[in-house]
XYZ file of C-alpha atoms in Angstrom:
105
model
C -8.201 16.193 0.014
C -5.859 13.883 0.994
C -2.528 13.574 -0.979
C -1.608 10.267 -2.155
C 2.330 10.105 -2.854
C 2.548 6.157 -3.250
C 0.562 2.951 -3.237
C 1.738 0.502 -0.426
C 1.043 -3.086 -0.290
C 2.751 -5.374 1.669
C 2.265 -9.268 2.078
C 4.125 -10.986 4.653
C 4.416 -14.821 4.747
C 4.092 -15.313 8.047
C 0.995 -13.240 8.546
C 2.672 -10.984 11.352
C 3.586 -8.213 9.030
C 6.955 -7.554 10.972
C 9.477 -10.167 8.993
C 11.532 -9.397 6.152
C 9.904 -11.393 3.515
C 7.080 -9.719 1.546
C 5.926 -8.370 -1.248
C 5.291 -4.904 -1.442
C 3.573 -2.554 -4.236
C 4.828 0.900 -4.186
C 4.003 3.545 -6.600
C 3.605 1.017 -9.479
C 6.438 -1.585 -8.503
C 6.278 -4.501 -6.490
C 9.348 -5.222 -4.660
C 9.991 -9.006 -3.272
C 12.294 -9.049 -0.413
C 13.936 -12.556 0.765
C 16.292 -12.372 3.398
C 17.518 -8.858 2.114
C 17.655 -10.021 -1.325
C 15.504 -7.637 -3.378
C 13.879 -8.148 -7.248
C 11.514 -5.269 -8.378
C 8.501 -6.227 -10.778
C 6.021 -4.455 -12.403
C 2.551 -4.313 -11.464
C 1.923 -6.396 -14.855
C 4.667 -8.874 -13.908
C 3.070 -9.492 -11.010
C -0.254 -10.372 -12.762
C 2.014 -13.256 -14.525
C 3.322 -14.309 -11.229
C -0.179 -14.586 -9.569
C -1.248 -16.393 -12.926
C 1.747 -18.668 -12.713
C 3.151 -20.950 -9.860
C 3.091 -17.771 -7.291
C -0.693 -18.164 -6.685
C 0.609 -21.393 -4.447
C 3.037 -18.917 -2.565
C 0.602 -15.776 -2.396
C -2.116 -18.304 -1.161
C -2.167 -18.205 2.787
C -0.529 -15.457 3.354
C -1.849 -11.868 4.768
C -2.856 -8.668 2.705
C -2.667 -5.543 4.119
C -2.965 -2.466 2.873
C -0.740 0.233 4.490
C -2.730 3.110 5.360
C -3.657 4.586 8.553
C -7.188 4.654 8.003
C -7.152 1.328 6.897
C -4.870 0.124 9.690
C -6.964 -2.819 11.157
C -7.891 -4.302 7.631
C -6.171 -7.324 6.801
C -7.233 -10.183 4.519
C -6.541 -13.822 4.253
C -5.268 -15.045 0.775
C -6.782 -18.200 1.063
C -7.747 -19.052 -2.879
C -7.294 -17.368 -6.023
C -10.549 -15.100 -5.642
C -8.661 -13.874 -2.700
C -5.243 -13.117 -4.484
C -7.774 -11.486 -7.315
C -9.641 -9.226 -4.447
C -5.911 -8.251 -3.497
C -4.895 -7.261 -7.312
C -8.278 -5.521 -7.775
C -7.439 -3.490 -4.516
C -3.981 -2.606 -6.107
C -5.478 -1.501 -9.098
C -8.051 0.873 -7.643
C -5.100 2.447 -5.376
C -3.081 2.734 -8.246
C -5.832 4.496 -10.462
C -6.658 6.854 -7.518
C -2.962 7.701 -7.423
C -3.022 8.409 -11.138
C -6.267 10.583 -11.338
C -4.883 12.423 -7.922
C -1.532 13.414 -10.197
C -3.236 14.160 -13.334
C -5.825 16.419 -11.994
C -2.698 18.547 -10.240
C -1.063 18.997 -13.325
């Protein structure tokens, strides 16, 4: 079974996945990079952001799960349901990561 050390989700604001402005979800935290400034949000803070004005900021971005096996999968976040799909994906990865960790203990 493949070991999962972390959960990575990146949202780049220009859809190219190469610039510095993005959200990155790593092991239960969301890092927001804006011109090298860094804020860290918990998953629940991300939910709050999505519920509020941030939905406008997240829409029309691209969501890409960073996993070699999923390298070609990209989702355009055009509406609320796309944003919720992104969050659902994050939750599933987080649950599988926790289960794997618990199984090893």
